[in-house]
CSV table of C-alpha atoms in Angstrom, one decimal:
chain,number,residue,atom,x,y,z
A,192,MET,CA,122.0,105.5,69.9
A,193,PRO,CA,123.1,102.7,72.3
A,194,ASP,CA,121.0,102.1,75.4
A,195,GLU,CA,124.0,100.9,77.5
A,196,ARG,CA,125.3,104.4,78.2
A,197,ALA,CA,125.3,105.8,81.8
A,198,PRO,CA,121.8,106.4,83.2
A,199,LEU,CA,120.2,109.7,82.2
A,200,PRO,CA,118.6,112.1,84.7
A,201,ALA,CA,114.9,111.7,85.1
A,202,GLY,CA,112.7,113.3,82.4
A,203,PHE,CA,114.0,116.0,80.1
A,204,PRO,CA,116.4,118.9,80.6
A,205,HIS,CA,115.0,122.1,82.0
A,206,GLY,CA,114.0,124.4,79.2
A,207,PHE,CA,113.7,121.7,76.6
A,208,PHE,CA,110.0,122.5,76.1
A,209,GLY,CA,110.4,126.3,76.3
A,210,ALA,CA,107.8,128.4,78.1
A,211,GLY,CA,104.2,128.9,77.5
A,212,SER,CA,102.5,127.0,74.7
A,213,VAL,CA,104.2,124.0,73.0
A,214,ASP,CA,106.4,125.1,70.1
A,215,ASP,CA,106.3,123.5,66.7
A,216,HIS,CA,109.7,121.8,67.3
A,217,VAL,CA,108.3,119.6,70.1
A,218,LEU,CA,105.2,118.7,68.1
A,219,LEU,CA,107.3,117.6,65.1
A,220,LEU,CA,109.6,115.6,67.3
A,221,ARG,CA,106.6,113.6,68.6
A,222,CYS,CA,105.5,112.9,65.0
A,223,LEU,CA,108.8,111.2,64.1
A,224,GLN,CA,108.7,107.4,63.9
A,225,GLY,CA,112.3,106.6,63.2
A,226,ILE,CA,113.7,107.5,66.6
A,227,THR,CA,112.8,105.7,69.7
A,228,PRO,CA,111.6,107.5,72.9
A,229,TYR,CA,114.8,106.5,74.7
A,230,ALA,CA,117.0,107.8,71.9
A,231,LEU,CA,115.0,111.0,71.7
A,232,ARG,CA,115.4,111.5,75.4
A,233,THR,CA,119.1,110.9,75.1
A,234,LEU,CA,119.2,113.5,72.3
A,235,ALA,CA,117.3,115.9,74.4
A,236,TRP,CA,120.0,115.8,77.1
A,237,GLU,CA,122.8,116.1,74.5
A,238,THR,CA,121.3,119.1,72.7
A,239,GLY,CA,119.3,120.9,75.5
A,240,SER,CA,116.4,122.2,73.4
A,241,ALA,CA,113.7,120.8,71.1
A,242,ALA,CA,115.0,123.1,68.3
A,243,ALA,CA,118.5,121.8,68.6
A,244,ALA,CA,117.3,118.2,68.7
A,245,LEU,CA,115.3,118.7,65.5
A,246,HIS,CA,118.4,120.3,63.9
A,247,ALA,CA,120.5,117.3,64.9
A,248,ILE,CA,118.0,114.9,63.2
A,249,ARG,CA,117.9,117.0,60.1
A,250,GLU,CA,121.7,116.9,59.9
A,251,ALA,CA,121.7,113.1,60.2
A,252,HIS,CA,123.3,113.0,63.7
A,253,ALA,CA,120.3,111.1,65.0
A,254,GLY,CA,117.0,109.6,63.8
A,255,SER,CA,116.4,107.9,60.5
A,256,ASP,CA,116.2,108.6,56.8
A,257,GLY,CA,112.5,108.3,57.1
A,258,ASP,CA,112.5,111.0,59.8
A,259,ARG,CA,114.5,113.3,57.5
A,260,ALA,CA,112.1,112.7,54.6
A,261,PHE,CA,109.2,113.5,56.8
A,262,LEU,CA,110.8,116.7,58.1
A,263,ALA,CA,111.6,117.9,54.5
A,264,GLY,CA,107.9,118.4,54.0
A,265,ALA,CA,106.6,118.7,57.6
A,266,ASP,CA,104.3,121.5,58.5
A,267,ALA,CA,103.4,121.9,62.2
A,268,ALA,CA,100.5,124.0,61.3
A,269,GLU,CA,99.0,121.1,59.3
A,270,VAL,CA,99.6,118.7,62.2
A,271,ARG,CA,97.7,121.1,64.5
A,272,ARG,CA,94.9,121.4,61.9
A,273,ARG,CA,94.6,117.6,61.8
A,274,LEU,CA,94.5,117.5,65.6
A,275,GLY,CA,91.7,120.0,65.7
A,276,ALA,CA,89.8,118.2,63.0
A,277,VAL,CA,89.6,115.0,65.2
A,278,GLY,CA,89.1,116.8,68.5
A,279,ALA,CA,92.5,115.9,69.8
A,280,ARG,CA,95.1,117.8,71.8
A,281,PHE,CA,98.8,117.6,72.6
A,282,ALA,CA,100.4,117.7,76.1
A,283,VAL,CA,104.0,117.8,77.2
A,284,PRO,CA,105.7,117.5,80.6
A,285,GLY,CA,104.7,120.2,83.0
A,286,GLU,CA,101.2,120.5,81.5
A,287,PRO,CA,98.2,119.2,83.4
A,288,GLU,CA,97.4,116.4,81.0
A,289,TYR,CA,100.9,115.0,80.8
A,290,TRP,CA,100.9,112.3,83.6
A,291,PRO,CA,103.9,113.1,85.9
A,292,ALA,CA,104.7,109.4,86.3
A,293,PHE,CA,105.6,109.1,82.6
A,294,LEU,CA,108.8,111.0,83.5
A,295,ARG,CA,109.8,108.1,85.7
A,296,LEU,CA,110.1,105.8,82.7
A,297,ALA,CA,113.5,105.2,81.1
A,298,ASP,CA,111.9,106.1,77.8
A,299,PRO,CA,109.2,108.8,78.5
A,300,PRO,CA,107.2,110.2,75.6
A,301,VAL,CA,108.2,113.7,74.6
A,302,GLY,CA,104.4,114.4,74.5
A,303,VAL,CA,101.1,112.6,74.3
A,304,PHE,CA,97.9,113.1,72.3
A,305,LEU,CA,94.5,113.0,73.9
A,306,ARG,CA,90.8,112.9,73.0
A,307,GLY,CA,87.8,113.1,75.2
A,308,GLN,CA,87.5,114.2,78.8
A,309,PRO,CA,90.5,116.0,80.5
A,310,LEU,CA,92.9,113.6,82.0
A,311,GLY,CA,93.2,115.3,85.3
A,312,LEU,CA,95.1,114.2,88.4
A,313,GLY,CA,92.3,113.5,90.8
A,314,GLY,CA,91.3,110.1,91.9
A,315,ASP,CA,92.9,106.7,91.8
A,316,HIS,CA,93.8,104.8,88.6
A,317,VAL,CA,94.0,101.0,88.3
A,318,ALA,CA,94.9,99.1,85.2
A,319,ILE,CA,93.1,95.8,84.2
A,320,VAL,CA,94.9,93.9,81.4
A,321,GLY,CA,94.8,90.4,80.0
A,322,SER,CA,94.4,88.1,77.1
A,323,ARG,CA,93.0,89.1,73.8
A,324,ARG,CA,91.3,85.7,73.6
A,325,PRO,CA,90.1,85.3,77.1
A,326,SER,CA,87.8,82.6,78.5
A,327,ALA,CA,84.2,83.4,79.2
A,328,LEU,CA,85.0,83.3,82.9
A,329,GLY,CA,87.9,85.6,82.4
A,330,LYS,CA,85.7,88.2,80.7
A,331,ASP,CA,83.2,87.9,83.5
A,332,VAL,CA,85.9,88.5,86.1
A,333,ALA,CA,87.4,91.5,84.2
A,334,LYS,CA,84.0,93.1,83.9
A,335,GLN,CA,83.1,92.7,87.6
A,336,LEU,CA,86.5,94.0,88.6
A,337,ALA,CA,86.0,97.1,86.5
A,338,ARG,CA,82.5,97.6,87.8
A,339,GLY,CA,83.7,97.3,91.4
A,340,LEU,CA,86.5,99.8,90.8
A,341,ALA,CA,84.3,102.3,89.0
A,342,ALA,CA,81.7,102.0,91.8
A,343,CYS,CA,84.4,103.3,94.1
A,344,GLY,CA,85.3,106.2,91.8
A,345,VAL,CA,88.5,104.6,90.5
A,346,VAL,CA,89.5,105.3,86.9
A,347,VAL,CA,90.0,102.0,85.0
A,348,ILE,CA,93.0,101.9,82.6
A,349,SER,CA,93.4,99.5,79.8
A,350,GLY,CA,94.7,99.2,76.2
A,351,GLY,CA,91.6,99.3,74.1
A,352,ALA,CA,92.3,95.9,72.6
A,353,ILE,CA,89.8,93.1,72.1
A,354,GLY,CA,89.4,90.7,74.9
A,355,ILE,CA,90.1,91.7,78.5
A,356,ASP,CA,90.9,95.3,77.6
A,357,ALA,CA,87.6,95.9,75.9
A,358,VAL,CA,85.6,94.1,78.7
A,359,ALA,CA,87.3,96.2,81.4
A,360,HIS,CA,86.5,99.5,79.6
A,361,ARG,CA,82.9,98.3,79.1
A,362,GLY,CA,82.5,97.3,82.7
A,363,ALA,CA,83.6,100.7,83.9
A,364,LEU,CA,81.3,102.5,81.5
A,365,GLU,CA,78.3,100.4,82.5
A,366,ALA,CA,78.9,101.3,86.1
A,367,GLY,CA,78.9,105.0,85.2
A,368,GLY,CA,82.6,105.4,85.8
A,369,ARG,CA,85.5,106.7,83.9
A,370,THR,CA,88.0,104.8,81.9
A,371,ILE,CA,91.2,105.6,79.9
A,372,ALA,CA,92.2,103.7,76.8
A,373,VAL,CA,95.9,103.9,75.9
A,374,LEU,CA,96.2,103.4,72.1
A,375,GLY,CA,98.8,101.6,70.0
A,376,ALA,CA,97.8,103.6,66.8
A,377,GLY,CA,97.2,107.1,65.8
A,378,ILE,CA,95.0,109.0,68.3
A,379,ASP,CA,92.1,109.0,65.8
A,380,VAL,CA,92.5,105.4,64.5
A,381,PRO,CA,90.0,102.9,66.0
A,382,TYR,CA,92.0,99.7,66.3
A,383,PRO,CA,90.7,97.2,66.2
A,384,ALA,CA,87.9,98.5,63.9
A,385,ALA,CA,85.4,96.4,65.9
A,386,SER,CA,86.0,98.7,68.9
A,387,ALA,CA,85.1,101.9,67.1
A,388,GLN,CA,81.8,102.2,69.0
A,389,LEU,CA,83.5,101.5,72.3
A,390,PHE,CA,86.1,104.2,71.6
A,391,ARG,CA,83.3,106.7,70.9
A,392,GLU,CA,81.8,105.8,74.3
A,393,ILE,CA,85.2,106.1,76.0
A,394,ARG,CA,85.8,109.5,74.4
A,395,ALA,CA,82.4,110.7,75.7
A,396,ALA,CA,82.8,109.5,79.3
A,397,GLY,CA,86.6,109.1,79.6
A,398,THR,CA,89.8,109.6,77.7
A,399,LEU,CA,91.7,108.2,74.7
A,400,LEU,CA,95.5,108.7,75.1
A,401,GLY,CA,98.4,107.7,72.9
A,402,GLU,CA,101.9,108.7,71.6
A,403,TYR,CA,101.0,108.6,68.0
A,404,PRO,CA,99.7,111.5,65.8
A,405,PRO,CA,96.5,111.3,63.8
A,406,GLY,CA,96.3,108.9,60.9
A,407,LEU,CA,99.2,106.6,62.0
A,408,PRO,CA,98.2,103.0,61.4
A,409,ALA,CA,98.5,100.3,64.0
A,410,GLU,CA,101.7,98.2,63.9
A,411,PRO,CA,102.6,95.2,66.2
A,412,TYR,CA,105.7,96.9,67.7
A,413,ARG,CA,103.6,99.9,68.9
A,414,PHE,CA,101.6,97.8,71.4
A,415,PRO,CA,104.4,96.7,73.7
A,416,ALA,CA,105.5,100.4,73.8
A,417,ARG,CA,102.0,101.4,74.7
A,418,ASN,CA,102.1,99.0,77.7
A,419,ARG,CA,104.6,101.1,79.6
A,420,LEU,CA,102.1,104.1,79.5
A,421,ILE,CA,99.3,101.9,80.9
A,422,ALA,CA,101.5,100.9,83.8
A,423,ALA,CA,102.7,104.5,84.5
A,424,LEU,CA,99.1,105.8,84.5
A,425,SER,CA,98.2,103.4,87.3
A,426,ARG,CA,98.7,102.8,91.0
A,427,GLY,CA,98.4,99.1,90.5
A,428,VAL,CA,98.0,96.6,87.6
A,429,VAL,CA,95.6,93.7,87.6
A,430,VAL,CA,96.3,90.7,85.3
A,431,VAL,CA,93.3,88.7,84.2
A,432,GLU,CA,94.5,85.8,82.1
A,433,GLY,CA,97.5,85.8,79.8
A,434,ALA,CA,99.7,83.3,78.0
A,435,ALA,CA,103.4,83.1,78.5
A,436,ARG,CA,105.4,85.9,76.9
A,437,SER,CA,102.3,88.0,76.2
A,438,GLY,CA,102.0,91.7,76.2
A,439,THR,CA,100.2,91.3,79.6
A,440,ARG,CA,103.5,90.2,81.1
A,441,ILE,CA,105.2,93.3,79.6
A,442,THR,CA,102.7,95.6,81.3
A,443,ALA,CA,103.2,93.8,84.7
A,444,THR,CA,107.0,94.1,84.3
A,445,HIS,CA,106.8,97.9,83.7
A,446,ALA,CA,104.6,98.2,86.8
A,447,LEU,CA,107.1,96.3,88.9
A,448,GLU,CA,109.9,98.5,87.6
A,449,LEU,CA,107.9,101.5,88.7
A,450,GLY,CA,107.4,100.1,92.1
A,451,LEU,CA,103.7,99.5,91.6
A,452,GLU,CA,101.7,96.6,93.1
A,453,VAL,CA,100.7,93.8,90.7
A,454,PHE,CA,97.6,91.7,91.2
A,455,ALA,CA,96.7,88.5,89.4
A,456,LEU,CA,93.7,86.2,89.1
A,457,PRO,CA,94.8,82.6,89.4
A,458,GLY,CA,93.5,79.9,87.0
A,459,PRO,CA,93.9,76.2,86.4
A,460,VAL,CA,97.5,75.1,86.1
A,461,THR,CA,96.6,73.3,82.9
A,462,SER,CA,95.3,76.4,81.1
A,463,PRO,CA,97.6,78.4,78.9
A,464,LEU,CA,95.7,81.5,79.8
A,465,ALA,CA,96.8,81.0,83.5
A,466,GLU,CA,100.5,80.9,82.7
A,467,THR,CA,101.2,84.6,83.2
A,468,PRO,CA,99.0,85.1,86.3
A,469,LEU,CA,100.4,82.0,88.0
A,470,GLU,CA,104.0,83.0,87.1
A,471,LEU,CA,103.4,86.5,88.5
A,472,ILE,CA,101.8,85.1,91.7
A,473,ARG,CA,104.8,82.7,92.1
A,474,ASP,CA,107.1,85.8,91.7
A,475,GLY,CA,105.3,87.8,94.4
A,476,ALA,CA,102.2,89.3,92.8
A,477,THR,CA,99.2,89.6,95.0
A,478,LEU,CA,96.6,86.9,94.4
A,479,ILE,CA,93.0,88.2,94.3
A,480,ARG,CA,89.8,86.3,93.8
A,481,GLY,CA,87.5,89.1,92.8
A,482,PRO,CA,86.5,92.7,93.4
A,483,GLU,CA,86.3,92.5,97.2
A,484,ASP,CA,89.9,91.3,97.4
A,485,LEU,CA,91.2,94.0,95.1
A,486,LEU,CA,89.3,96.8,96.7
A,487,THR,CA,90.4,95.7,100.2
A,488,ASP,CA,94.1,95.3,99.2
A,489,LEU,CA,94.1,98.7,97.6
A,490,GLY,CA,92.3,100.3,100.5
A,491,LEU,CA,89.6,101.5,98.1
A,492,ASP,CA,86.4,100.1,99.6
A,493,ARG,CA,85.3,103.6,100.8
A,494,GLY,CA,82.1,102.1,102.2
A,495,VAL,CA,80.8,101.2,98.7
A,496,ALA,CA,79.6,97.6,98.4
A,497,ALA,CA,81.5,95.5,95.9
A,498,PRO,CA,79.4,93.7,93.3
A,499,ARG,CA,77.5,90.7,94.6
A,500,THR,CA,79.4,87.4,94.1
A,501,GLY,CA,76.7,84.8,94.7
A,502,PRO,CA,73.0,84.2,94.2
A,503,ILE,CA,70.5,85.2,96.9
A,504,GLY,CA,67.1,83.7,97.5
A,505,LEU,CA,67.1,81.1,94.8
A,506,PRO,CA,64.2,78.5,94.7
A,507,ALA,CA,65.3,75.3,96.3
A,508,ASP,CA,65.7,73.3,93.1
A,509,GLU,CA,67.8,76.0,91.5
A,510,GLN,CA,70.0,76.3,94.6
A,511,ARG,CA,70.4,72.6,94.6
A,512,VAL,CA,71.6,72.5,91.0
A,513,TYR,CA,73.7,75.6,91.4
A,514,ASP,CA,75.5,74.2,94.4
A,515,ALA,CA,76.3,71.0,92.5
A,516,ILE,CA,78.2,72.9,89.8
A,517,ASP,CA,81.8,73.1,90.8
A,518,GLY,CA,83.2,73.0,87.3
A,519,PRO,CA,82.1,72.4,83.7
A,520,LEU,CA,79.5,69.6,83.9
A,521,LEU,CA,77.3,67.8,81.4
A,522,PRO,CA,73.5,67.9,82.2
A,523,ASP,CA,73.5,64.2,83.0
A,524,ALA,CA,76.3,64.7,85.6
A,525,VAL,CA,74.3,67.5,87.2
A,526,ALA,CA,71.3,65.1,87.3
A,527,ARG,CA,73.3,62.4,89.0
A,528,ARG,CA,74.7,64.8,91.6
A,529,THR,CA,71.3,66.2,92.5
A,530,ASP,CA,69.3,63.0,92.1
A,531,LEU,CA,67.0,64.9,89.7
A,532,PRO,CA,65.5,63.4,86.5
A,533,ILE,CA,67.5,64.6,83.5
A,534,GLY,CA,64.6,66.6,82.1
A,535,VAL,CA,64.1,68.4,85.4
A,536,ALA,CA,67.9,69.1,85.7
A,537,VAL,CA,68.0,70.6,82.2
A,538,GLY,CA,65.0,72.8,82.9
A,539,VAL,CA,66.7,74.1,86.1
A,540,LEU,CA,70.0,74.7,84.2
A,541,ILE,CA,68.1,76.8,81.6
A,542,ARG,CA,66.5,78.9,84.3
A,543,LEU,CA,69.9,79.5,86.0
A,544,GLU,CA,71.3,80.4,82.6
A,545,LEU,CA,68.6,83.0,82.1
A,546,ARG,CA,69.4,84.4,85.5
A,547,GLY,CA,73.0,84.8,84.3
A,548,LEU,CA,74.4,82.5,87.0
A,549,VAL,CA,75.5,79.6,84.7
A,550,ARG,CA,76.5,79.3,81.1
A,551,GLY,CA,76.6,76.5,78.6
A,552,VAL,CA,80.0,75.9,77.0
A,553,GLY,CA,80.3,73.1,74.6
A,554,GLY,CA,77.4,71.2,76.0
A,555,ARG,CA,78.6,71.6,79.6
A,556,TYR,CA,77.4,74.1,82.2
A,557,GLU,CA,79.6,76.2,84.5
A,558,ARG,CA,79.1,79.0,86.9
A,559,THR,CA,79.5,82.6,85.7
A,560,PHE,CA,81.5,85.0,87.8
A,561,GLU,CA,78.3,86.5,88.9
A,562,GLY,CA,77.5,83.1,90.5
A,563,LEU,CA,80.9,82.5,92.1
A,564,ALA,CA,79.9,82.7,95.8
A,565,PRO,CA,82.6,81.8,98.3
A,566,ALA,CA,82.9,78.1,98.7
A,567,ARG,CA,80.9,76.6,101.5
A,568,SER,CA,81.9,73.6,103.5
A,569,GLY,CA,79.9,70.4,103.4
A,570,GLU,CA,78.7,71.1,107.0
A,571,GLU,CA,77.2,74.4,105.9
A,572,ARG,CA,75.5,72.6,103.0
A,573,GLY,CA,73.9,70.3,105.4
A,574,ALA,CA,76.0,67.3,104.4
A,575,GLY,CA,77.0,64.8,107.0
């Protein structure tokens, strides 16, 4: 069905989902893969009930041949059995676990599947998204942001993918907080497979959520669709690295369409990973430098200290070397800047690396995010 028709009213028509428990018609509608959420919402307003919408698809007035083939042998009881077998549940609009903001989308899901802890409506939710191939510093930043949010009781939202998503979920869990992973595959499908253990931990302490029924494999087109749910679950979206035209930008765009605030971490103008954050900042996104900026801008500090952003009480030689590192440097460059013998400089760099304050990357050393203290002027450093 064409998308250029007159705008539809928000959500779904009254009575579409019936009363009481969800009926089999709604569950089967959510299992269909040949009709888009927007087209299904349009059909809902045309037909007025889930049963009528399902009949229209069976009669080839909507949907695809694949949908009709599925419905020919579909058994809602079997779908419910599969949900029970994987510990999943199904929620529709009006139920506690269907996030109300989903209905503000142009293409809201007719229902969502969940595993793990109840979704609930209490507390703030903030999304952290970014590249699947982030830099080491980008991963540090994402983890510290997630820890800072979790320390303030904020639920961290992301997409369960490798890279920034996984680091954000991990940071929230390590801080003892809650996190929600929005999936782009079946609710019981760990994708990527390398994240299976992470998903188990999220299920135990947080929530797995998605549009897709058990067993449905991951497909590339399902991930951009997932991004609108990430935005709708959140009160703000934080972008940590992303190349141009990435899924990260799609999430930010959905957030802006919903009137949400978008935050971005700046990066070097020469880095492809900085393209999306810098573009967003140029277009009006709020620039943040770390957890303290984010928590302050969201009004979420709540008296909880943000994670420390600089070393405290370092021995003099370590502080000297640490202060000299303002970008990736070879050991001999560090030695020249600090007037230390190369052997001594290397030893100090190793000690700083063991403390987690610097890292070696391709033979060069750079600060980790844990070591990124606010820049100090030359006067404060004792320089002339």
